[in-house]
Short mmCIF file of C-alpha atoms in Angstrom, two decimals:
data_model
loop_
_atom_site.label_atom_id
_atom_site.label_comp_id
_atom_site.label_asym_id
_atom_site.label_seq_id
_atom_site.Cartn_x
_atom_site.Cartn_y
_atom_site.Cartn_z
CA UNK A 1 17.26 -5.78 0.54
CA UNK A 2 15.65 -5.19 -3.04
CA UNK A 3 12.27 -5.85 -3.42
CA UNK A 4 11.29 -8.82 -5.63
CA UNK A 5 10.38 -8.35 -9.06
CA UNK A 6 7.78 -10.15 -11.30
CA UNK A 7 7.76 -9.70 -15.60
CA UNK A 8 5.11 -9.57 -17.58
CA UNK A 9 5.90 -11.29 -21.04
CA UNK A 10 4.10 -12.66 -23.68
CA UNK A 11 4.24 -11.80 -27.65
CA UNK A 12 2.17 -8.84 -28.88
CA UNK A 13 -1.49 -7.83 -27.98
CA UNK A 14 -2.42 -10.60 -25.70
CA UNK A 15 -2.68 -8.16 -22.74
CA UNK A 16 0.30 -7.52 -20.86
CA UNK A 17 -0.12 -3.98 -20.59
CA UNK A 18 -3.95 -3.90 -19.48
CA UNK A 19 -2.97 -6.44 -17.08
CA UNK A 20 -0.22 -4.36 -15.84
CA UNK A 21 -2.28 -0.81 -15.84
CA UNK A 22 -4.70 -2.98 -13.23
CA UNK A 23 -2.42 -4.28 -11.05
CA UNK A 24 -0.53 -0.66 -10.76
CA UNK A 25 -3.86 0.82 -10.42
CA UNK A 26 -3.27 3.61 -13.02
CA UNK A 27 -2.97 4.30 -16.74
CA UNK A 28 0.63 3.74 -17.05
CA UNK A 29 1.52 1.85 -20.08
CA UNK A 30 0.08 2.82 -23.17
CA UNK A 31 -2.70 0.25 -23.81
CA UNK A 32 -3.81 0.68 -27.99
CA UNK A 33 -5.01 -2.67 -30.25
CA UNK A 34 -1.68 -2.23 -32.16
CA UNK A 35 1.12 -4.36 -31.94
CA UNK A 36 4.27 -3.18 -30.88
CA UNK A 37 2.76 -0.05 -28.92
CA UNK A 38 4.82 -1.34 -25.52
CA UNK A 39 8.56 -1.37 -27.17
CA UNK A 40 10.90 -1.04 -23.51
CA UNK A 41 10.49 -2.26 -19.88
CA UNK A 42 7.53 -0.14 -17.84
CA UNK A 43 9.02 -0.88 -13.91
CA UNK A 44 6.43 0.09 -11.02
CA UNK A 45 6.33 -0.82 -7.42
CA UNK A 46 3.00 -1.78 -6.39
CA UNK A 47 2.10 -3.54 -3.11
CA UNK A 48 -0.44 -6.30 -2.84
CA UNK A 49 -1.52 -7.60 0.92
CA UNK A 50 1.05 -5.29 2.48
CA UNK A 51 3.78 -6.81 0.48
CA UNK A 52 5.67 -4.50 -2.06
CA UNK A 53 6.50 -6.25 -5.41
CA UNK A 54 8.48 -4.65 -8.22
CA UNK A 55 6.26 -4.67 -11.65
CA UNK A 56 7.54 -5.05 -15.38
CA UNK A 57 6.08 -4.83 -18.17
CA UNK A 58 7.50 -5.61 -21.44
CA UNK A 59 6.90 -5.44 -25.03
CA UNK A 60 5.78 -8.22 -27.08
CA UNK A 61 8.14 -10.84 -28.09
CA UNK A 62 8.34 -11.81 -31.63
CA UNK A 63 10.98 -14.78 -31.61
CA UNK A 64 11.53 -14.79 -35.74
CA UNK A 65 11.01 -11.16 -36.29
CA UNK A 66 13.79 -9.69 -38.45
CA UNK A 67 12.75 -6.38 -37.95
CA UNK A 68 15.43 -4.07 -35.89
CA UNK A 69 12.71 -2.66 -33.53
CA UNK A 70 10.95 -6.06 -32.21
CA UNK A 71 14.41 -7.42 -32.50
CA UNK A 72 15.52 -4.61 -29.77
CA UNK A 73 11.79 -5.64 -27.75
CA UNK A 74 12.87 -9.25 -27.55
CA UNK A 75 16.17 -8.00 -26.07
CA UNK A 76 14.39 -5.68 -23.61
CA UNK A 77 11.92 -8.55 -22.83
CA UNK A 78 14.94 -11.27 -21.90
CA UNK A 79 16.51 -8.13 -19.88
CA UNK A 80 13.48 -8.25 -18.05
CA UNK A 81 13.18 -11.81 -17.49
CA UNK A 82 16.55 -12.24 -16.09
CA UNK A 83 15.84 -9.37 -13.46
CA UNK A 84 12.47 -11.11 -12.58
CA UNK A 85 12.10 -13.64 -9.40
CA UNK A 86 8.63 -14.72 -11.11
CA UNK A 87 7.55 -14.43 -14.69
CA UNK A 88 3.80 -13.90 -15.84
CA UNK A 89 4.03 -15.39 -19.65
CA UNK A 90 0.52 -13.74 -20.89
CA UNK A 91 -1.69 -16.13 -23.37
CA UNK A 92 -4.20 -15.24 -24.80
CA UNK A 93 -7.57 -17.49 -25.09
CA UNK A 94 -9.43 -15.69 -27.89
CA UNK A 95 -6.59 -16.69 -30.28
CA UNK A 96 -5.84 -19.51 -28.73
CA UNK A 97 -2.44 -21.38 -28.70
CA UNK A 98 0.00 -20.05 -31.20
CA UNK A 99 3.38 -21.44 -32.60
CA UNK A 100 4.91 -18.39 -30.90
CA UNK A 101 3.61 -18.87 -27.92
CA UNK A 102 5.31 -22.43 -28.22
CA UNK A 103 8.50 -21.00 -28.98
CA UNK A 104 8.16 -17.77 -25.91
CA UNK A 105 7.41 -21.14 -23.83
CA UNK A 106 11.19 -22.57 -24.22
CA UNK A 107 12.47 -18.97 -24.13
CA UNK A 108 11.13 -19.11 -20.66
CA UNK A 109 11.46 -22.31 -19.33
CA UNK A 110 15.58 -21.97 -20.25
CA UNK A 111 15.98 -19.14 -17.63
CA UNK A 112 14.89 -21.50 -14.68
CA UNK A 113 12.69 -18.93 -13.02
CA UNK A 114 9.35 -19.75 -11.77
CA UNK A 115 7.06 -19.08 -14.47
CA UNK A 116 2.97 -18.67 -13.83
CA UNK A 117 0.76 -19.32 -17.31
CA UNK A 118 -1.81 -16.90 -17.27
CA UNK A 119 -4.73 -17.14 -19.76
CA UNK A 120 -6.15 -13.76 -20.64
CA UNK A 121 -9.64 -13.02 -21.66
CA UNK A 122 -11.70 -15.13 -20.21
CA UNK A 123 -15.27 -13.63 -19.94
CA UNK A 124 -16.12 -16.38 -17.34
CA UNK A 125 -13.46 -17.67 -14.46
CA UNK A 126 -16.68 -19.83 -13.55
CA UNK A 127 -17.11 -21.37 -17.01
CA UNK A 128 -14.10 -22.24 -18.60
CA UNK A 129 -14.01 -22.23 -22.25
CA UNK A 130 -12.67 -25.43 -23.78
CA UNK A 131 -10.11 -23.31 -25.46
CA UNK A 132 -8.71 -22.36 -22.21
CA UNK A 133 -7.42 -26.20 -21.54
CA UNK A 134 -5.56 -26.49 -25.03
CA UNK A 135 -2.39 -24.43 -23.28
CA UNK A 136 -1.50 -27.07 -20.83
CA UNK A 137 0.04 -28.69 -23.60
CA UNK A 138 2.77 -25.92 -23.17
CA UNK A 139 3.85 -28.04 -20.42
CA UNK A 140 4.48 -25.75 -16.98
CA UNK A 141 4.72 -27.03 -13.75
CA UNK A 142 2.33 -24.24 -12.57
CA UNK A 143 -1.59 -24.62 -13.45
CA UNK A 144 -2.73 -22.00 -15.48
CA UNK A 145 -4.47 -18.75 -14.48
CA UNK A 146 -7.68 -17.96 -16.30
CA UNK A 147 -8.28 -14.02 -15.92
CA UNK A 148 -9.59 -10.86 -18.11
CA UNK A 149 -6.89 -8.42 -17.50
CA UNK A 150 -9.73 -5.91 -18.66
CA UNK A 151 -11.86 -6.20 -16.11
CA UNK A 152 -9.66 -7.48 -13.56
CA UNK A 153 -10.90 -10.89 -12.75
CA UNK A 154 -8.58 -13.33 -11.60
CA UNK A 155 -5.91 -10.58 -10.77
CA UNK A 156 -6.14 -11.09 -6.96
CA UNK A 157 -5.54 -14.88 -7.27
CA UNK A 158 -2.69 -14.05 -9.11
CA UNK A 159 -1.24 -11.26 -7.25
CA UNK A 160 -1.31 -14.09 -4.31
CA UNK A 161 0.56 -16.53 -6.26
CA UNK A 162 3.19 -14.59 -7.33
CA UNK A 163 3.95 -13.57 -3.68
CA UNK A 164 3.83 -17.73 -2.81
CA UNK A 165 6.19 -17.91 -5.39
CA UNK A 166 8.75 -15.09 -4.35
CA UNK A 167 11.85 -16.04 -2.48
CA UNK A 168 11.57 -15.85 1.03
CA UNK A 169 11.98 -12.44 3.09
CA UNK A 170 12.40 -10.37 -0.23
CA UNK A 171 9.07 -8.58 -0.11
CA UNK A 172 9.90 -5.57 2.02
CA UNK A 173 8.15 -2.12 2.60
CA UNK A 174 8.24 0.38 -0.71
CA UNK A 175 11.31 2.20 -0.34
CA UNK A 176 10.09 5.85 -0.82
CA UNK A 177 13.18 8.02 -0.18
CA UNK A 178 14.35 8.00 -4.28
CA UNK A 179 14.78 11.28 -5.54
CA UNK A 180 12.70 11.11 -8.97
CA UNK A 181 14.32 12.92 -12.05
CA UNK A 182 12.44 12.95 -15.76
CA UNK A 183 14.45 13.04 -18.64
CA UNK A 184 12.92 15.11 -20.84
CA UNK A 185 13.45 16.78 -24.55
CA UNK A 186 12.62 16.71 -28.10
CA UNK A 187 13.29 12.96 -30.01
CA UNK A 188 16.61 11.92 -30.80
CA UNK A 189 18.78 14.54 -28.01
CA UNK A 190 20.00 10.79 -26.07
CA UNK A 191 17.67 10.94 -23.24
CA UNK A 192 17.66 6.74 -23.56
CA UNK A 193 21.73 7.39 -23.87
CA UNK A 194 21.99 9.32 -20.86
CA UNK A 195 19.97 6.46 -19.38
CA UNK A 196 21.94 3.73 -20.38
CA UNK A 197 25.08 6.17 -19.81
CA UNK A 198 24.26 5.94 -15.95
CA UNK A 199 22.78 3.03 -15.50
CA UNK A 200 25.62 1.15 -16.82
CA UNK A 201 22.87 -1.26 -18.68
CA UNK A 202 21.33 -1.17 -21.96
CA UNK A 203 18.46 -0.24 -20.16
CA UNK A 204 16.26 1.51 -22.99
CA UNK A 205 16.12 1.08 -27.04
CA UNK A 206 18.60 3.56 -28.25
CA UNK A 207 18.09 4.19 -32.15
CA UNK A 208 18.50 6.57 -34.64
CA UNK A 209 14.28 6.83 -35.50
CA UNK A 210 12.53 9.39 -33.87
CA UNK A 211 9.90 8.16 -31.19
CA UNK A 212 11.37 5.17 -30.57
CA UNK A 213 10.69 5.45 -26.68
CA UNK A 214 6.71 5.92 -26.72
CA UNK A 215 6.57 5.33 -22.86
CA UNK A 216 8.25 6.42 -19.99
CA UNK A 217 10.13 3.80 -18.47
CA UNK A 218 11.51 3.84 -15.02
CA UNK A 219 14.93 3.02 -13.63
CA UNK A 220 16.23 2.70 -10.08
CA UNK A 221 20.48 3.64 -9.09
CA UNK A 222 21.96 3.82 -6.26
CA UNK A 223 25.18 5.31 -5.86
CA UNK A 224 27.44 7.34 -3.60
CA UNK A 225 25.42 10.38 -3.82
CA UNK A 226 22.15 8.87 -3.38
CA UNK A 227 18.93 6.78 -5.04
CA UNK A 228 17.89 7.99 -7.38
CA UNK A 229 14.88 6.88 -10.13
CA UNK A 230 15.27 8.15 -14.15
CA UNK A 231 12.19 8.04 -15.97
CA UNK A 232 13.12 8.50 -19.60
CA UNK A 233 10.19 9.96 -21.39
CA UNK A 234 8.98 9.62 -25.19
CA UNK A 235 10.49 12.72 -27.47
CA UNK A 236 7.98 15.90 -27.30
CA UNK A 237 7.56 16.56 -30.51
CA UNK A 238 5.69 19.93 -31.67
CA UNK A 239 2.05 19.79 -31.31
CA UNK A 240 1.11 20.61 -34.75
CA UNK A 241 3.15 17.16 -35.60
CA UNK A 242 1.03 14.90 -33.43
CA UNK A 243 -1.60 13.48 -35.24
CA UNK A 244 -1.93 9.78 -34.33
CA UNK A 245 -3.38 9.05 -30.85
CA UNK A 246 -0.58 7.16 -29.69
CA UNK A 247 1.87 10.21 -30.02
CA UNK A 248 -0.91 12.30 -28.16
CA UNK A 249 -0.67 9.24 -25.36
CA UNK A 250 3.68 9.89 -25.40
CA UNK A 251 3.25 13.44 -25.00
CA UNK A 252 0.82 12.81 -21.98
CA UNK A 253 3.17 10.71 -20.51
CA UNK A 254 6.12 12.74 -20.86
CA UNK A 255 4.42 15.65 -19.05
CA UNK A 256 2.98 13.01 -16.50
CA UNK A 257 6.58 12.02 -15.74
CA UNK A 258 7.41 15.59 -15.37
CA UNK A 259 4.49 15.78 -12.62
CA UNK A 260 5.65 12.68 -10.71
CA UNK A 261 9.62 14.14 -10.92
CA UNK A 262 11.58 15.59 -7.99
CA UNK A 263 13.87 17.05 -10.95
CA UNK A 264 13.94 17.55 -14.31
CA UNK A 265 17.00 16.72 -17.09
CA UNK A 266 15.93 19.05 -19.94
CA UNK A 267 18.15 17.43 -22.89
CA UNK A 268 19.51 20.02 -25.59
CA UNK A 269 21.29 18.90 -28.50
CA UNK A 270 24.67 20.55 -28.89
CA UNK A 271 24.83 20.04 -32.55
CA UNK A 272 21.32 21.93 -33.03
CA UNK A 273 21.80 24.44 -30.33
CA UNK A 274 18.52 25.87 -28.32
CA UNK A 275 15.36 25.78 -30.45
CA UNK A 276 11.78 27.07 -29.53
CA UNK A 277 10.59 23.08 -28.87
CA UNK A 278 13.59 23.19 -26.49
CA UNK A 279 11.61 26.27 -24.90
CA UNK A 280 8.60 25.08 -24.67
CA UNK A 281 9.90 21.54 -23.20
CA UNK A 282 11.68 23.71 -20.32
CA UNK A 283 8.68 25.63 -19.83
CA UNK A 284 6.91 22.48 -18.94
CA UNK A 285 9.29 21.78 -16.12
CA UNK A 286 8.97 25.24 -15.21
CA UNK A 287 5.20 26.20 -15.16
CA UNK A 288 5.01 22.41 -12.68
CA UNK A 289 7.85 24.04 -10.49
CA UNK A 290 10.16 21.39 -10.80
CA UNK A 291 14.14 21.73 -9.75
CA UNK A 292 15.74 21.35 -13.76
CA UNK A 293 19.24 21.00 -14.77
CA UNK A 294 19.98 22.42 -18.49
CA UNK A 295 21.93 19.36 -20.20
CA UNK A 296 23.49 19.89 -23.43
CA UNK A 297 24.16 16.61 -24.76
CA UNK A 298 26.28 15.70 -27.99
CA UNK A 299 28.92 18.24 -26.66
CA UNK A 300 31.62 16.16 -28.20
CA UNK A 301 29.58 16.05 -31.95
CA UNK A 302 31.13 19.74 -32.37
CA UNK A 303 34.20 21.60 -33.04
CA UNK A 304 35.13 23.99 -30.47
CA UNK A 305 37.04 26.94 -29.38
CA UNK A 306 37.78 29.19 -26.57
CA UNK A 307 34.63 30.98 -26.71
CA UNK A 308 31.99 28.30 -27.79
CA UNK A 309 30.96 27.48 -24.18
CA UNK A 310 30.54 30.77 -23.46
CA UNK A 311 28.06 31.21 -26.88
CA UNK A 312 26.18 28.32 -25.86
CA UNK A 313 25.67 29.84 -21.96
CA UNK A 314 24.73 33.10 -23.36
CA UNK A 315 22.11 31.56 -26.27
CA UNK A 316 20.16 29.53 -23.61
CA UNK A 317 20.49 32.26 -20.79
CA UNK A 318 18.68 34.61 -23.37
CA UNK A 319 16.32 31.50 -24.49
CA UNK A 320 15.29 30.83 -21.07
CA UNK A 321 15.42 33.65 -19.15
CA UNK A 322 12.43 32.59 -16.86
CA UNK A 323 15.07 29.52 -15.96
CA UNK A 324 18.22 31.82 -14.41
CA UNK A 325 18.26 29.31 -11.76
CA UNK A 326 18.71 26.43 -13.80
CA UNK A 327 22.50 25.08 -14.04
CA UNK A 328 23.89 24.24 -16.85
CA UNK A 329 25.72 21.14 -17.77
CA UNK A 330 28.06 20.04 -20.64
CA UNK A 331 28.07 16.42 -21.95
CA UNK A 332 28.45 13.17 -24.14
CA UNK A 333 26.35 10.52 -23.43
CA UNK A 334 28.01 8.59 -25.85
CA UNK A 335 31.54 9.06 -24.74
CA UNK A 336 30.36 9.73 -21.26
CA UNK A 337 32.13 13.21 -20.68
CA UNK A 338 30.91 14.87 -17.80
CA UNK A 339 27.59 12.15 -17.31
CA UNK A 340 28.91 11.01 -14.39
CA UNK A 341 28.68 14.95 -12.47
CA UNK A 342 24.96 14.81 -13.21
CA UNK A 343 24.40 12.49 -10.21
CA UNK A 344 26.00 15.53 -7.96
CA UNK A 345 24.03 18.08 -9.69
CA UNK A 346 21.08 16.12 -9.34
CA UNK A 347 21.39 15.65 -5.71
CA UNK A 348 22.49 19.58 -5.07
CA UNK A 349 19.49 20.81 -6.72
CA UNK A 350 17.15 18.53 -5.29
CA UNK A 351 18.41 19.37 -2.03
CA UNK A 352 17.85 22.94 -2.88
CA UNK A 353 14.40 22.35 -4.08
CA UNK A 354 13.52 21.04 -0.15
CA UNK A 355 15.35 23.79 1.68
CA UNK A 356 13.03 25.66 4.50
CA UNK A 357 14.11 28.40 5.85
CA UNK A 358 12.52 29.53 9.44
CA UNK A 359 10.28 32.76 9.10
CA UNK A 360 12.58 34.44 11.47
CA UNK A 361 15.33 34.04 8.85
CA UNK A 362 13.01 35.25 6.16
CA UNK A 363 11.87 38.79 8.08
CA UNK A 364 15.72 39.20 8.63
CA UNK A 365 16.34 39.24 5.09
CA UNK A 366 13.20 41.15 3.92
CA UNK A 367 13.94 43.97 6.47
CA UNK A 368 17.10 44.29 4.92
CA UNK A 369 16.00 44.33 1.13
CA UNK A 370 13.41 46.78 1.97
CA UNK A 371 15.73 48.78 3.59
CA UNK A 372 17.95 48.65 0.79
CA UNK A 373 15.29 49.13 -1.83
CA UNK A 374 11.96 51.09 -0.78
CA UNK A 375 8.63 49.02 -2.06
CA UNK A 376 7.21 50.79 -4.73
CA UNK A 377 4.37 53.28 -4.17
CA UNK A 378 1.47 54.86 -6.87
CA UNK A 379 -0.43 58.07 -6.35
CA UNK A 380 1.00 58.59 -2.77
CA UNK A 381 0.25 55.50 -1.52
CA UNK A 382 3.44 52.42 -0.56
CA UNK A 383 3.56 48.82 -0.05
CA UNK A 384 3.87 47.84 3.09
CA UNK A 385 4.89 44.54 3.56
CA UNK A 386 4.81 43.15 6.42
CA UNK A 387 6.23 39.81 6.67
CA UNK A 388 6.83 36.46 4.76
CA UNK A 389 6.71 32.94 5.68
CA UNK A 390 7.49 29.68 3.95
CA UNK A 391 4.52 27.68 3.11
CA UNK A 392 6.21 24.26 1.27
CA UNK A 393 8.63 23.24 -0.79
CA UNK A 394 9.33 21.45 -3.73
CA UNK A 395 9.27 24.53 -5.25
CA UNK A 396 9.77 26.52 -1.96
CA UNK A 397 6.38 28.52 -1.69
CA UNK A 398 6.60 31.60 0.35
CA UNK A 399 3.51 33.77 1.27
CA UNK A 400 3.61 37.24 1.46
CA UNK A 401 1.31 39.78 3.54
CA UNK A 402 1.04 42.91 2.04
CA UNK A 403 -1.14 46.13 2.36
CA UNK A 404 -2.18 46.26 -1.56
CA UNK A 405 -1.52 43.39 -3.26
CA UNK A 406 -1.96 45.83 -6.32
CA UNK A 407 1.39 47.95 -5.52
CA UNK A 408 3.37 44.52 -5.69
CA UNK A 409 4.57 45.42 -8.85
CA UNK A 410 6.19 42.09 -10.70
CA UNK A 411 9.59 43.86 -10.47
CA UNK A 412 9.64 44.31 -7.20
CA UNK A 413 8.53 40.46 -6.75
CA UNK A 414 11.58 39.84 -8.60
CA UNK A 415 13.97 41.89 -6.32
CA UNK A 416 13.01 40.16 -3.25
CA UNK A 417 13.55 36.47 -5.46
CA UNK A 418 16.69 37.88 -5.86
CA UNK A 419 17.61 38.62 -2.19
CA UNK A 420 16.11 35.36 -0.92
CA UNK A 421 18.89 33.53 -4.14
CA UNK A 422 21.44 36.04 -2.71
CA UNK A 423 21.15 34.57 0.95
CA UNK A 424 19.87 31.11 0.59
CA UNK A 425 21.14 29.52 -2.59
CA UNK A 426 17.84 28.03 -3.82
CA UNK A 427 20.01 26.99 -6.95
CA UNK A 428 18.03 25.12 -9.09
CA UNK A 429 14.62 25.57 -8.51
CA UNK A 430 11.68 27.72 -8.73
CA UNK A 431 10.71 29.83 -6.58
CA UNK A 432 6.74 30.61 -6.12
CA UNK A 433 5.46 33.86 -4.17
CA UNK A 434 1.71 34.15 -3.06
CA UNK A 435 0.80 37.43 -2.36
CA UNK A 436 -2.07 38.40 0.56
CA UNK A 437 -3.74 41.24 0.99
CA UNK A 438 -4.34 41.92 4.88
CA UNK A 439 -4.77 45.89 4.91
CA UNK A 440 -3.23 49.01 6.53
CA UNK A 441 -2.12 47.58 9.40
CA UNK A 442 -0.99 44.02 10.19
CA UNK A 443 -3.32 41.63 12.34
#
């Protein structure tokens, strides 16, 4: 049973996205005194009185906008409000009623949803400004909720009334068991296309302007190979390049996402090939030892021939040669060549990235690699190791006691990754080794 879902709408800078970073708890949407800084759907489950309660928040609606970007945010918005059970239409008391806010009124009240007015920024709930009673000429069947989204007042009451309002039994326990997968890569490589690709929905703005997604918006499939949640991120753009605080906030939350991900997509674009951005992006999911998948997108934009996939395999392999256990993949978002294999992959590696292996296992294979290979030794003295064990996963951590941590020369942490790969797969994932110290002789 999915959990019920409540929509945040209201035209631009009246709130929606304070409100929302309250209720959630966190900074999650970008919150700036600019209109237009919330362009697609932010989805988060929160829970409220041991009730779980999927949140969305929306960008501002502009009904008689001609531009082509608050055009797209009115479509995202109406996307939204036909997914909701309950829709929070923000006002906003300091401006006061607005002939938009007439016309976002009938917008609403044609979808036949249960709709609760909420009247932000009010200093007082105690003392009611006069202002405050001017929008129940909007005409809802539900009384309006004064609140200050900034400081929270009023949220509770709310929270409570969107639950009344719910259909029955749909509030249900959070569903933890999604595997979590960031879609990450420089601006215009189809990140929202690969989205939209797989989620079968226009699900995120997909334009040809660089930046276009500023947050990272969350999506929930499930399919026959599992459930999964895509968070396409904002474009990382080079550092030097972002000047204006609300980039700054994009790249944050692109390498937030990548923190909160059980896997990473790391977008290339075929007709560019590998770049040093590309690098750097793949380094992020790297250094935060996150199971990636290589995905060259735009594969179809180029002319081929029998030796062009094996260019493009050799140009990242030398690009990223910290990432040897990072598949590749070959794709079209647009066409949708290949997308639908990324749901296996996505699965396999993440599977991979989980994988414990019993320290009995592990000593089996390091007696044989050290067998094979002696441990390296410097001015008559060897490593000894003595034995390994698996700390965690996600990446799988294994400690290793050693004589002289000094002697464990990088190479030979290497050779052992290399055994463990041989013998256990770990395809797809990181590997981390912490080396002890425990002297001469084991304890």
């Amino acid at each position: 049973m999915s959990k019920p879902v409540a929509a945040i709408v209201g035209r631009p800078n009246v709130g929606k996205s304070t409100l929302f970073n309250k209720l959630v708890g966190t900074r999650v949407s970008i919150v700036e005194d600019i209109p237009g800084v919330t362009r697609d759907r932010i989805i988060y489950d929160i829970e409220w009185n041991g009730k779980a309660v999927t949140l969305i928040d929306t960008g501002g609606i502009e009904p008689k906008s001609d531009d082509i970007i608050l055009q797209q945010m009115k479509t995202q918005a109406q996307i939204a409000i036909d997914m909701a059970d309950v829709i929070i239409f923000m006002l906003d008391v300091k401006s006061g009623l607005t002939p938009e806010d007439r016309d976002i009124a009938l917008m609403l009240k044609k979808s036949g949803k249960p709709i609760l007015p909420v009247v932000n920024k009010v200093d007082s709930i105690g003392d009611l400004p006069m202002e405050f009673y001017e929008f129940y000429e909007l005409g809802f069947d539900e009384d309006l909720i004064p609140l200050s989204s900034l400081h929270g007042t009023g949220s509770g009451d709310l929270l409570d009334r969107v639950l009344e309002l719910m259909p029955s039994d749909e509030a249900v326990e959070l569903d933890e068991d999604y595997i979590k997968v960031a879609v990450i890569g420089k601006p215009n490589v189809g990140k929202s296309s690969i989205v939209n690709r797989l989620t079968g929905e226009e699900r995120c703005i997909v334009a040809d302007v660089a930046g276009t997604t500023r947050d990272a918006i969350d999506t929930k499939i499930e399919n026959e190979w599992g459930k999964f949640i895509f968070i396409d991120t904002a474009g990382i753009r080079r550092q030097s390049k972002v000047e204006d605080r609300l980039e700054k906030f994009s790249v944050l939350r692109a390498k937030m996402a990548v923190e909160r991900a059980d896997v990473c997509l790391i977008l290339i674009d075929a007709t560019e090939g590998i770049t040093e951005q590309d690098e750097k992006i793949a380094g992020l999911a790297h250094e935060a030892g996150k199971a990636s998948i290589v995905v060259v997108n735009k594969w179809d934009a180029i002319e081929k021939d029998n030796s062009t996939t094996n260019k493009f395999t050799t140009d990242i392999t030398n690009a990223l040669s910290y990432m040897q256990y990072a598949p590749l993949a070959f794709i079209s978002a647009k066409t949708g060549q290949r997308a639908e294999k990324l749901f296996e992959q996505i699965s396999y590696v993440y599977n991979q990235a989980v994988t414990r292996i019993s320290t009995g296992m592990l000593n089996d294979v390091l007696a044989d690699a050290t067998a094979r290979v002696q441990p390296p030794s410097d001015k008559g003295r060897r490593l000894k190791i003595y034995y390994w064990t698996q700390q965690s996963v996600q990446p799988p951590t294994f400690v290793i006691f050693c004589n002289d941590a000094e002697l464990f020369h990088f190479s030979y942490q290497r050779y052992l990754e290399n055994q463990l790969r041989g013998v256990f797969g770990f395809h797809g994932t990181p590997i981390k080794f912490i080396i002890r110290q425990k002297g001469d002789d084991p304890v």
